[in-house]
PDB file of C-alpha atoms in Angstrom:
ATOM      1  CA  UNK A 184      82.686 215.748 256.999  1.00 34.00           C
ATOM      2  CA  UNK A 185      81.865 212.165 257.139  1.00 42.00           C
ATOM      3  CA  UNK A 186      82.862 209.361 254.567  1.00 52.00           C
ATOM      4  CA  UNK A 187      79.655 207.936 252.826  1.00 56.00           C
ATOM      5  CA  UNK A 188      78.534 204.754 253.810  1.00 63.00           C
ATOM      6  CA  UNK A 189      79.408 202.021 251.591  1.00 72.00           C
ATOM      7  CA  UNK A 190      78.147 197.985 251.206  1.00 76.00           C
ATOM      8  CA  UNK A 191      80.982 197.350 252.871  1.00 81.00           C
ATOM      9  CA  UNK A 192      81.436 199.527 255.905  1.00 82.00           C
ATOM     10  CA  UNK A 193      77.666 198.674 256.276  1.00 85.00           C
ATOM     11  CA  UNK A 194      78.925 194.721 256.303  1.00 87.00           C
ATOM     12  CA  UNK A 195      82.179 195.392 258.199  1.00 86.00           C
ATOM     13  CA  UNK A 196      79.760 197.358 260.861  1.00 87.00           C
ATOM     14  CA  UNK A 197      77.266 194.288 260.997  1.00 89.00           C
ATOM     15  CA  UNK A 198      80.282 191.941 261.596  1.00 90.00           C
ATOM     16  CA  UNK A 199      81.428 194.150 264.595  1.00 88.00           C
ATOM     17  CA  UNK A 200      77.922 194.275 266.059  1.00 88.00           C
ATOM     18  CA  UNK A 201      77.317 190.507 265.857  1.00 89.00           C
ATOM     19  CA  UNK A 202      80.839 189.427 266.987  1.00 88.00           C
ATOM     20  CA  UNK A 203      79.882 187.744 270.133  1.00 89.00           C
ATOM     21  CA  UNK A 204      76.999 186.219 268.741  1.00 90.00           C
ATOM     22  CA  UNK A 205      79.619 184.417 266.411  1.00 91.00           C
ATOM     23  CA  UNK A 206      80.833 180.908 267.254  1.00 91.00           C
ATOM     24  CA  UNK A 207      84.654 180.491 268.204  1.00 90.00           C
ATOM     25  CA  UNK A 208      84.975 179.359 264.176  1.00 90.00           C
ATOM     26  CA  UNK A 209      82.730 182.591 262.909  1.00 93.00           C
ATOM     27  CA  UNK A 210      85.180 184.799 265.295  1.00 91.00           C
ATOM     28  CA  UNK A 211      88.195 183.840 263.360  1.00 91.00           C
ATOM     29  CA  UNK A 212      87.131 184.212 260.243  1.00 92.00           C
ATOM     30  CA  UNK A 213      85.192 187.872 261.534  1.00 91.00           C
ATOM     31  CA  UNK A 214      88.680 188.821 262.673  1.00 88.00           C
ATOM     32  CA  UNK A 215      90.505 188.327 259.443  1.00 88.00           C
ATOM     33  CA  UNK A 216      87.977 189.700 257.294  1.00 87.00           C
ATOM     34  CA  UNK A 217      88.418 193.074 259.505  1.00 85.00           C
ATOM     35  CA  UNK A 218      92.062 192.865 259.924  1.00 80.00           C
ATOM     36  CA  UNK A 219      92.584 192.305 256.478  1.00 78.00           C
ATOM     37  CA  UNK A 220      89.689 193.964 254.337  1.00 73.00           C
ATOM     38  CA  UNK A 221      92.261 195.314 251.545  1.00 68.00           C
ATOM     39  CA  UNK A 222      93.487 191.766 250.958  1.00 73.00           C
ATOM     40  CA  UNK A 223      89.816 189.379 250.456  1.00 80.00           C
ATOM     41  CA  UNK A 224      89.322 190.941 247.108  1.00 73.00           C
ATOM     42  CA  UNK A 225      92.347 189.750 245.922  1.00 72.00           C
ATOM     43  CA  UNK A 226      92.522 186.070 247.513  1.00 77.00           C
ATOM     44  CA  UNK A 227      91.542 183.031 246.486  1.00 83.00           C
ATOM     45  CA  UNK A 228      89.181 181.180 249.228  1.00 86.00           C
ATOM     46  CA  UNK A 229      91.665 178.148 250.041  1.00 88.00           C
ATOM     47  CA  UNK A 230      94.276 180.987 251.025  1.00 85.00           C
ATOM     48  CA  UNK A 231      91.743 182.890 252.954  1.00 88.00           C
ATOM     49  CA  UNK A 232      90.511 179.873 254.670  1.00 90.00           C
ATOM     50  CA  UNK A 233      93.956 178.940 255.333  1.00 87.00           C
ATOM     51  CA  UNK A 234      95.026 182.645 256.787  1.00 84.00           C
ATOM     52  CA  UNK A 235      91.797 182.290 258.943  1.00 88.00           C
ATOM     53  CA  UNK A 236      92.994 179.457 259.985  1.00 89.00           C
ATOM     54  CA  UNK A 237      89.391 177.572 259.309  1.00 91.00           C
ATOM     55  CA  UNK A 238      87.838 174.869 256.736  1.00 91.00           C
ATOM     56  CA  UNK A 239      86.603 176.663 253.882  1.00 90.00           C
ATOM     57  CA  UNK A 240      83.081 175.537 254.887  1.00 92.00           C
ATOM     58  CA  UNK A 241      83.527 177.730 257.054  1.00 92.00           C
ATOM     59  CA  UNK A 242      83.809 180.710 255.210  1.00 93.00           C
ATOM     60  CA  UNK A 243      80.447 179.344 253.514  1.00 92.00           C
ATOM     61  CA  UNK A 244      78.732 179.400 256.649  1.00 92.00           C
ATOM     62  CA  UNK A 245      80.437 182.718 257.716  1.00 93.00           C
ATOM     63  CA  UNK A 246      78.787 184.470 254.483  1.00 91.00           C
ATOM     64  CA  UNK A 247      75.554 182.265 255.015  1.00 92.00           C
ATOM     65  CA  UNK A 248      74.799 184.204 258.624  1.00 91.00           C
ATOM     66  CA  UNK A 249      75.244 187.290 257.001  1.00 90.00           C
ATOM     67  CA  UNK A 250      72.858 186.802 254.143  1.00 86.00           C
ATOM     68  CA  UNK A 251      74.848 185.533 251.153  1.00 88.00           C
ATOM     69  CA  UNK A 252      74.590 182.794 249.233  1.00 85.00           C
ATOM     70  CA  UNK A 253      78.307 181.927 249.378  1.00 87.00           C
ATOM     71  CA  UNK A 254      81.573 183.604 249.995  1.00 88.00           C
ATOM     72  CA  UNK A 255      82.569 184.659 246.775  1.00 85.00           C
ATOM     73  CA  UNK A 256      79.563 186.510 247.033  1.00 85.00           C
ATOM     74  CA  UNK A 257      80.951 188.485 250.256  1.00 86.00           C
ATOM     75  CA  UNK A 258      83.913 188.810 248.238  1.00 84.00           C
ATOM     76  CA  UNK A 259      82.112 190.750 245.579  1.00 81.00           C
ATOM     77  CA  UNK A 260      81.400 193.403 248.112  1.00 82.00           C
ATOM     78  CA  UNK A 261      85.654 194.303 248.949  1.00 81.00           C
ATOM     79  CA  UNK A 262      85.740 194.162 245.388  1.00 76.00           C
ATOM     80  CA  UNK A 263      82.883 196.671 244.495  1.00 73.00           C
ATOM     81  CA  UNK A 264      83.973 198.773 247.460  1.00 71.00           C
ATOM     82  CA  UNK A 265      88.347 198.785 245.321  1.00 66.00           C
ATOM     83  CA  UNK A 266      86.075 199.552 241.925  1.00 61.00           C
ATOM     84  CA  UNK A 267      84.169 202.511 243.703  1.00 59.00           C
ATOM     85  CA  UNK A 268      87.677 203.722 245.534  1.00 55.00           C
ATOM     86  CA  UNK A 269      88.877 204.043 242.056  1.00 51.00           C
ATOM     87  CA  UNK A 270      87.552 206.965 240.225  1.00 48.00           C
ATOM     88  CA  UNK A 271      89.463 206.507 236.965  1.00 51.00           C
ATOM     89  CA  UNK A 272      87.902 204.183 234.409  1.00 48.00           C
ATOM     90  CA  UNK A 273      91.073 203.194 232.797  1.00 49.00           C
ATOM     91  CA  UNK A 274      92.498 202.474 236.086  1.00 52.00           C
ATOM     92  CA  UNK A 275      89.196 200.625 237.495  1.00 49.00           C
ATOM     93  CA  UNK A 276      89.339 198.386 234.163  1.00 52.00           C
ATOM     94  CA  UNK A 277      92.629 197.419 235.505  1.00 53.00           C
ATOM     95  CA  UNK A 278      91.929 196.838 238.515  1.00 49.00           C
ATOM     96  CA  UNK A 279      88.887 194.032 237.914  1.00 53.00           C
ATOM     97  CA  UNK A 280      91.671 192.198 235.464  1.00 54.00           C
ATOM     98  CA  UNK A 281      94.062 192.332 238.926  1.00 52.00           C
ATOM     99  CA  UNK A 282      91.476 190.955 241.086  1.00 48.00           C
ATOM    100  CA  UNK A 283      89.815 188.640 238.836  1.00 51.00           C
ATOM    101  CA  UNK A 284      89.961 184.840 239.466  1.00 48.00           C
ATOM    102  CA  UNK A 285      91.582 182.238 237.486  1.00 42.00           C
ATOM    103  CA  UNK A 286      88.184 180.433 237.055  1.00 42.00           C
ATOM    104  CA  UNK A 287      86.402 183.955 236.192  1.00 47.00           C
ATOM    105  CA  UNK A 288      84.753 183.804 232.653  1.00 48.00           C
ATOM    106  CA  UNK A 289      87.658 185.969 230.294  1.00 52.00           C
ATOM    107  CA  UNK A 290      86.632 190.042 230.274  1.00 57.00           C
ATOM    108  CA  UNK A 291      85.461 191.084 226.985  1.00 59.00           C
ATOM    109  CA  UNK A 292      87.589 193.168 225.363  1.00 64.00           C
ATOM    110  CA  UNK A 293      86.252 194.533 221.864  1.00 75.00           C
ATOM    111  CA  UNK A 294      83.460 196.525 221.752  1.00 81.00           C
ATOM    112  CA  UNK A 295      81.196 194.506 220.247  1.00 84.00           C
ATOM    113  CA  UNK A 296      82.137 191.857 222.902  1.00 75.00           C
ATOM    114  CA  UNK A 297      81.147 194.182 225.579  1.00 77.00           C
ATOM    115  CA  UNK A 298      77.754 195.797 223.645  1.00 81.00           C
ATOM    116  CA  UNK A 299      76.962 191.596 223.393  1.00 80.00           C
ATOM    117  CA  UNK A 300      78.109 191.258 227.453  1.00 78.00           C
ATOM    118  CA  UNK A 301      75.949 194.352 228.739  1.00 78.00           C
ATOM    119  CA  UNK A 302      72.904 193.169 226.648  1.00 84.00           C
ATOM    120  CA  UNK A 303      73.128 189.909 228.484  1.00 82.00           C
ATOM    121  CA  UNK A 304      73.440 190.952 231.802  1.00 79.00           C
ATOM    122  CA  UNK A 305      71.212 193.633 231.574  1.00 83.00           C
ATOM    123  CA  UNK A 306      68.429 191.077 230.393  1.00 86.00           C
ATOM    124  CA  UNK A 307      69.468 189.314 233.613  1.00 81.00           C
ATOM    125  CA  UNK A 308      69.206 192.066 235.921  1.00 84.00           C
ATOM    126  CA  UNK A 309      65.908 193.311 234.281  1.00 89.00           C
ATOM    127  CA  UNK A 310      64.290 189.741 234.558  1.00 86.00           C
ATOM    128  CA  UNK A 311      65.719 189.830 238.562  1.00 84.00           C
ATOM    129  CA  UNK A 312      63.894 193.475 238.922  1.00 89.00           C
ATOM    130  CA  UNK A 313      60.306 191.705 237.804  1.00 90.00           C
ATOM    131  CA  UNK A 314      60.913 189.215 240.092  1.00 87.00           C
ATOM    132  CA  UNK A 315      61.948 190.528 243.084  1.00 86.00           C
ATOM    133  CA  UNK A 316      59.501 193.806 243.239  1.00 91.00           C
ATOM    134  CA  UNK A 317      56.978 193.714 245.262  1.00 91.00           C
ATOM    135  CA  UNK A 318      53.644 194.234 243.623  1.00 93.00           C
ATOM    136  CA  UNK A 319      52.072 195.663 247.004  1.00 94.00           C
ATOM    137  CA  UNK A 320      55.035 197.739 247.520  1.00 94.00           C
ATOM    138  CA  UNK A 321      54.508 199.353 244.100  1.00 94.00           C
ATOM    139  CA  UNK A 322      50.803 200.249 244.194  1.00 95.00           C
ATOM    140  CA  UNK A 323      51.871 201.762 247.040  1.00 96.00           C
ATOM    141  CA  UNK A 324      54.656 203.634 245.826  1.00 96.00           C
ATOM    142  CA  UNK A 325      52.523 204.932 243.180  1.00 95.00           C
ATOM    143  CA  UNK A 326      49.324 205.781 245.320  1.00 95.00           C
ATOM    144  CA  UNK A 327      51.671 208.005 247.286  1.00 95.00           C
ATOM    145  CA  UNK A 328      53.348 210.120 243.862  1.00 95.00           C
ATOM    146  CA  UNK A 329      49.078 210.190 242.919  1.00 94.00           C
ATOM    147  CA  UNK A 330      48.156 211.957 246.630  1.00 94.00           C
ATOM    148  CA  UNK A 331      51.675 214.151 247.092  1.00 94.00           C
ATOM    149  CA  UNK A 332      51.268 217.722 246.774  1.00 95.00           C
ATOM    150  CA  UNK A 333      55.309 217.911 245.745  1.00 95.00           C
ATOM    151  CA  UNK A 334      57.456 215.716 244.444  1.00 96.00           C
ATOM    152  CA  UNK A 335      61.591 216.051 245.487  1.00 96.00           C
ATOM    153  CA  UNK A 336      64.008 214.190 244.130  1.00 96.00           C
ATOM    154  CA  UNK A 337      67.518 213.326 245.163  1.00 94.00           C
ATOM    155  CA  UNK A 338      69.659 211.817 243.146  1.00 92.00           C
ATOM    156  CA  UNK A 339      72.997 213.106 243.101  1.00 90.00           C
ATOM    157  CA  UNK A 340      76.496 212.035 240.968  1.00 86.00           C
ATOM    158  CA  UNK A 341      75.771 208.172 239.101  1.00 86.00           C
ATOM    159  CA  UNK A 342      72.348 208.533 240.486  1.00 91.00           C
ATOM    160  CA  UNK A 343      71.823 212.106 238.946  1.00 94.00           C
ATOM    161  CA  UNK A 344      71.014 210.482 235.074  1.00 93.00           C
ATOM    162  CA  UNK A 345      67.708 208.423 237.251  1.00 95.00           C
ATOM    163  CA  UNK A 346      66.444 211.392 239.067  1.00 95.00           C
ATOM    164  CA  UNK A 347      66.733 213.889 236.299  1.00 95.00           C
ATOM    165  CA  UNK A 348      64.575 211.340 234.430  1.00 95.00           C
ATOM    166  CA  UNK A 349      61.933 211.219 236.647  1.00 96.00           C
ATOM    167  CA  UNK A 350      61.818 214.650 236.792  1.00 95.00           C
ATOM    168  CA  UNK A 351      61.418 214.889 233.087  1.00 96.00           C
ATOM    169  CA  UNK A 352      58.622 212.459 232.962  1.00 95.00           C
ATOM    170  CA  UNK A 353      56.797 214.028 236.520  1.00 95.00           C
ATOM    171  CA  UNK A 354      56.947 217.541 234.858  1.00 94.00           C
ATOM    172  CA  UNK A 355      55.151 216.106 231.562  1.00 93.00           C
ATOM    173  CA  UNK A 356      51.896 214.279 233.728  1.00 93.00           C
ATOM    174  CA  UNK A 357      52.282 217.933 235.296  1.00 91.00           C
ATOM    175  CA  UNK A 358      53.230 216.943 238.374  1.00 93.00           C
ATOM    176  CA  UNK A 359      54.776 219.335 240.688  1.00 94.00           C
ATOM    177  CA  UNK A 360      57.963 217.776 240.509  1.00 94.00           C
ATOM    178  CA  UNK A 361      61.444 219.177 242.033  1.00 94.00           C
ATOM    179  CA  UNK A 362      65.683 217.908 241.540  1.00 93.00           C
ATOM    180  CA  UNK A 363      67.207 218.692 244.460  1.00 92.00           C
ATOM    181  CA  UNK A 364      70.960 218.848 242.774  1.00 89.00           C
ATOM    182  CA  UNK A 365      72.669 221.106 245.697  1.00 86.00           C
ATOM    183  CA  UNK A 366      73.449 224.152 243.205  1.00 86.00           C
ATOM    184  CA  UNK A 367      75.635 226.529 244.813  1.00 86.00           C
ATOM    185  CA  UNK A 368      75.415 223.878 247.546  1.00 86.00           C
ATOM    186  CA  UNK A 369      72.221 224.899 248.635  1.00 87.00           C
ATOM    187  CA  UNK A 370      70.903 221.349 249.306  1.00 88.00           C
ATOM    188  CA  UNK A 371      69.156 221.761 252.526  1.00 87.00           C
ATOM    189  CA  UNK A 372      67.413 225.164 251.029  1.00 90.00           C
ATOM    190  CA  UNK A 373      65.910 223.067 248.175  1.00 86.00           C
ATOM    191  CA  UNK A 374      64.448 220.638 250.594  1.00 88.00           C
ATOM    192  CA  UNK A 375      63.233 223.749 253.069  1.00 87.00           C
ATOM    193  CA  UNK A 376      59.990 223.341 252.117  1.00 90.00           C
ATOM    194  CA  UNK A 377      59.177 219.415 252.715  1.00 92.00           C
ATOM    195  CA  UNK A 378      56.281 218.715 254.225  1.00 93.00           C
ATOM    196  CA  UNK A 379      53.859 215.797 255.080  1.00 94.00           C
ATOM    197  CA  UNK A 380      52.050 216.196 252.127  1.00 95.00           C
ATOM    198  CA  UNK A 381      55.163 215.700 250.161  1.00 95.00           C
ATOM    199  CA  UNK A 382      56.694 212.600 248.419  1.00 95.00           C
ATOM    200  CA  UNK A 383      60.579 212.527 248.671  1.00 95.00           C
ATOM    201  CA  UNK A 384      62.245 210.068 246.375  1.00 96.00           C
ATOM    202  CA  UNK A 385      66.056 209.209 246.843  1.00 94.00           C
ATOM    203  CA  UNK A 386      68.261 207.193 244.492  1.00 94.00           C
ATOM    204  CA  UNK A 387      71.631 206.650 245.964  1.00 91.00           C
ATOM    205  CA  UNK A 388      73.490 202.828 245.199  1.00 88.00           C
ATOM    206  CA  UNK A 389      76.829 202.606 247.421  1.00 78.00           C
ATOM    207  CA  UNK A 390      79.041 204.490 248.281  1.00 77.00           C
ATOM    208  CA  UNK A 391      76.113 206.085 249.560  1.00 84.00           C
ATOM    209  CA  UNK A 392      76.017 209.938 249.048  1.00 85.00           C
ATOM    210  CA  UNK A 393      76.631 211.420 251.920  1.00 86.00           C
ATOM    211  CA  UNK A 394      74.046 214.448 251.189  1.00 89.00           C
ATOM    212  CA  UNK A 395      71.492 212.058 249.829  1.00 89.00           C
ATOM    213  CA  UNK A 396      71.293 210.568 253.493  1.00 89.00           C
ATOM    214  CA  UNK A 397      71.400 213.845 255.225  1.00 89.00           C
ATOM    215  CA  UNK A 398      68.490 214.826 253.190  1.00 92.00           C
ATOM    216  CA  UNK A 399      66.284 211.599 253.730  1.00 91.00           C
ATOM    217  CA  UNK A 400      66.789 212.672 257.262  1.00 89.00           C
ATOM    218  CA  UNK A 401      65.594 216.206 256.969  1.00 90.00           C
ATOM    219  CA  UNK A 402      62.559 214.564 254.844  1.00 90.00           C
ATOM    220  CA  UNK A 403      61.418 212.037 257.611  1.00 90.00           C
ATOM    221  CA  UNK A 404      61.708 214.971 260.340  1.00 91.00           C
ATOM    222  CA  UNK A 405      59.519 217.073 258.262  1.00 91.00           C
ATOM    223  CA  UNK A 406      56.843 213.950 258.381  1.00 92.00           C
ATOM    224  CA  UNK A 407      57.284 213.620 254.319  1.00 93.00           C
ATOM    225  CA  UNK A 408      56.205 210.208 252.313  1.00 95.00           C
ATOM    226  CA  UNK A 409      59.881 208.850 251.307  1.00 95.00           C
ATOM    227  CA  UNK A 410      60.208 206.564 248.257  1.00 96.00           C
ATOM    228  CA  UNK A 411      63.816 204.780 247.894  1.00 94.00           C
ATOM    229  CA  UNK A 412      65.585 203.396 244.934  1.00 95.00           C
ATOM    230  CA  UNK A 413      69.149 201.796 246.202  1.00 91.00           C
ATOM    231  CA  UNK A 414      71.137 198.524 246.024  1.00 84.00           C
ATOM    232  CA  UNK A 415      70.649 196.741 249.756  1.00 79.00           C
ATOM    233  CA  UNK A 416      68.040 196.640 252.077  1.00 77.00           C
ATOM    234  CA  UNK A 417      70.748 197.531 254.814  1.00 76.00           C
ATOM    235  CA  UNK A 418      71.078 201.281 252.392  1.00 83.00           C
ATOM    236  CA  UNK A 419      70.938 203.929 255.156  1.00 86.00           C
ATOM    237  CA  UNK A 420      67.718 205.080 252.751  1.00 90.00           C
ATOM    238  CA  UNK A 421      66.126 202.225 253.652  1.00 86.00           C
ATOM    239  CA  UNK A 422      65.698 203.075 257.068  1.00 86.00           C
ATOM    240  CA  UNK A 423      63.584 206.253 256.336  1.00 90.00           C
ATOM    241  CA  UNK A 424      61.590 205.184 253.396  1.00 91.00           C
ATOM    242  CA  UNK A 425      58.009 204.348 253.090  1.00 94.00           C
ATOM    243  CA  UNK A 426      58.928 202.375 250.386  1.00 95.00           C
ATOM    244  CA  UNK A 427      62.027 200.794 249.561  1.00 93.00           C
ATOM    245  CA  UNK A 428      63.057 199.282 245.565  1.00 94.00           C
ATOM    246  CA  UNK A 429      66.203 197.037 246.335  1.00 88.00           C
ATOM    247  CA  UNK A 430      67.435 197.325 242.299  1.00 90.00           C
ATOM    248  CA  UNK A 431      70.920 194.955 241.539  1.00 83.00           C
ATOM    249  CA  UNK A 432      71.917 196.428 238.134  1.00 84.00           C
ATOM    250  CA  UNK A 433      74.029 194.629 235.896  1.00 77.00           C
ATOM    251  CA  UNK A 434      77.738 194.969 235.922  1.00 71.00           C
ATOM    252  CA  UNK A 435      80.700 194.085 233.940  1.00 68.00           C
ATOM    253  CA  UNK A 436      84.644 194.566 234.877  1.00 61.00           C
ATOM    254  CA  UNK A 437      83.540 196.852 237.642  1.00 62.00           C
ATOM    255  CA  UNK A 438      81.388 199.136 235.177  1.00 72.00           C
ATOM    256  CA  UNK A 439      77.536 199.395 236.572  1.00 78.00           C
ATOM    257  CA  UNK A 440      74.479 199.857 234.366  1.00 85.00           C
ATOM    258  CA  UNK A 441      71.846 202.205 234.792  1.00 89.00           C
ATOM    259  CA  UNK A 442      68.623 199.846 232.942  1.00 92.00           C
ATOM    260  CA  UNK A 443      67.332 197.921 235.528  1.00 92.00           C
ATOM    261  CA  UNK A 444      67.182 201.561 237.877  1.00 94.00           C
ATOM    262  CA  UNK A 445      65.381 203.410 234.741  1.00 95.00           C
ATOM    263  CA  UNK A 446      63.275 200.691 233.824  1.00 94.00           C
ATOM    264  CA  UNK A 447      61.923 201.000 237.636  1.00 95.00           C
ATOM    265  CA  UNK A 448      61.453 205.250 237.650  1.00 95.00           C
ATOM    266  CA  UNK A 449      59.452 204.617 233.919  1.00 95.00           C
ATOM    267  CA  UNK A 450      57.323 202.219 235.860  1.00 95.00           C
ATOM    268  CA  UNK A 451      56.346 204.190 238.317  1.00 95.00           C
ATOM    269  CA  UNK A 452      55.549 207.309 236.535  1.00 95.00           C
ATOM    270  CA  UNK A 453      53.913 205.066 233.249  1.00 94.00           C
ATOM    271  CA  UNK A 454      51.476 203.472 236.037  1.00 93.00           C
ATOM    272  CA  UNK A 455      51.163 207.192 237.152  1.00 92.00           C
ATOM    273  CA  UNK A 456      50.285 208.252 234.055  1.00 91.00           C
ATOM    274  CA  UNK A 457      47.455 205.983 233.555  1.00 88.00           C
ATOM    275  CA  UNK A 458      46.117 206.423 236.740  1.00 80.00           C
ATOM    276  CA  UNK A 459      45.519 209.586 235.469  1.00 70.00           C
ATOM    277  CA  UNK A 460      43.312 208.564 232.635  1.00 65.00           C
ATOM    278  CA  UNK A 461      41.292 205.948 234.680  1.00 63.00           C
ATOM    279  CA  UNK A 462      40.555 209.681 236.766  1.00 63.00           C
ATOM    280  CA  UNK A 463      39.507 211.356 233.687  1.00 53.00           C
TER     281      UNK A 463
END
């Protein structure tokens, strides 16, 4: 059994791919961040930069080439991939206070501080998914759930709330629509049937489920339509869909919402819906 992909074995696997594209300068700093992945999350820049042996501009330029904005953005990725490692909440809510930065914003900490933090950042993230869908890519999305003859749907552990959503609102525009959830581990037997008249839609946000690949791979050998929902266009959905929703949800102290992935799946089967009465 293979471990499931994450963000950052995905960016750790880039890094190793490129190396020797890399300028002497790049190298260093692509050989500490591999040599020392368990560390970044936990140092400061200056004392990365100074381990690396490099300016810190570097380390701007390093994450630049590999298609952030900056490095503490690279750094969010080792410190999503400790969060994910760590199943237990109470443990993962300790964790973010460990790694957090002197010059972080303070954590909330009563629960009307964090009901006033998630409304915020789930405004953000909501305001980000308008923006950054594609209005092509959606018509299309939708044109293919309007033409498939059966509708799967993977989703599997945080992605299962999304899926079994969509399945709820597909059933009531009486659409044949199926949750593949592996009962009795019979994943592969609930996808037997796929076909090229078929629309397979996958939600899966790192650490990518291992199944949820495996099946996206079955789909595209079968010839079916394939609709993803995930959190980087490097997702190893991305390379089989038709269609691929890149969907940043909000998060606070390591905790990840679900709006901005269930505003999406309403969209799609609201626009579905009506296409329905325009037909009637």
């Amino acid at each position: 059994m293979t471990n499931n992909p994450t963000q950052l074995t995905l960016l750790q696997d880039d890094i190793r791919r490129r190396y020797e594209t890399l300028s002497k300068r790049l190298k260093q700093v692509a050989r500490y961040i591999l040599d020392n992945s368990n560390s970044i999350a936990f140092d400061t820049v200056a004392s990365i930069a100074q381990q690396a042996d490099v300016p810190p501009s570097t380390l701007i330029r390093f994450a630049n080439a590999f298609g952030f904005s900056g490095f503490n953005e690279m750094k969010q990725v080792f410190r999503q991939h400790l969060m994910e490692e760590t199943v237990n909440y109470t443990e993962r809510a300790r964790l973010f206070r460990q790694t957090a930065t002197d010059d972080s914003a303070s954590s909330p900490e009563s629960p009307v501080e964090i009901l006033n933090v998630f409304t915020m950042v789930n405004s953000q993230a909501l305001q980000q998914l308008a923006m950054q869908v594609n209005p092509d890519q959606l018509n299309k999305a939708v044109k293919m759930l309007n033409e498939a003859e059966n509708i799967y749907i993977i989703g599997l552990r945080r992605s299962f709330s999304v899926a079994s959503y969509l399945v709820y609102a597909l059933r009531h525009l009486e659409r044949r629509a199926f949750l593949i959830d592996g009962l009795g581990g019979m994943f592969t037997e609930q996808l037997s049937m796929v076909n090229p008249k078929d629309v397979v839609i996958a939600i899966s946000y790192s650490p990518y489920a291992r199944e949820a690949v495996e099946l996206v791979e079955l789909g595209a050998k079968r010839g079916a339509h394939q609709i993803a929902i995930t959190d980087s266009q490097v997702s190893p959905l991305a390379a089989f869909s038709d269609v691929c929703f890149v969907v940043r949800e909000a998060q606070v102290d390591g905790f990840r919402s679900q709006v901005a992935s269930l505003c999406l799946a309403q969209t799609l089967a609201v626009s579905l819906a009506l296409n329905n009465v325009e037909k009637a």
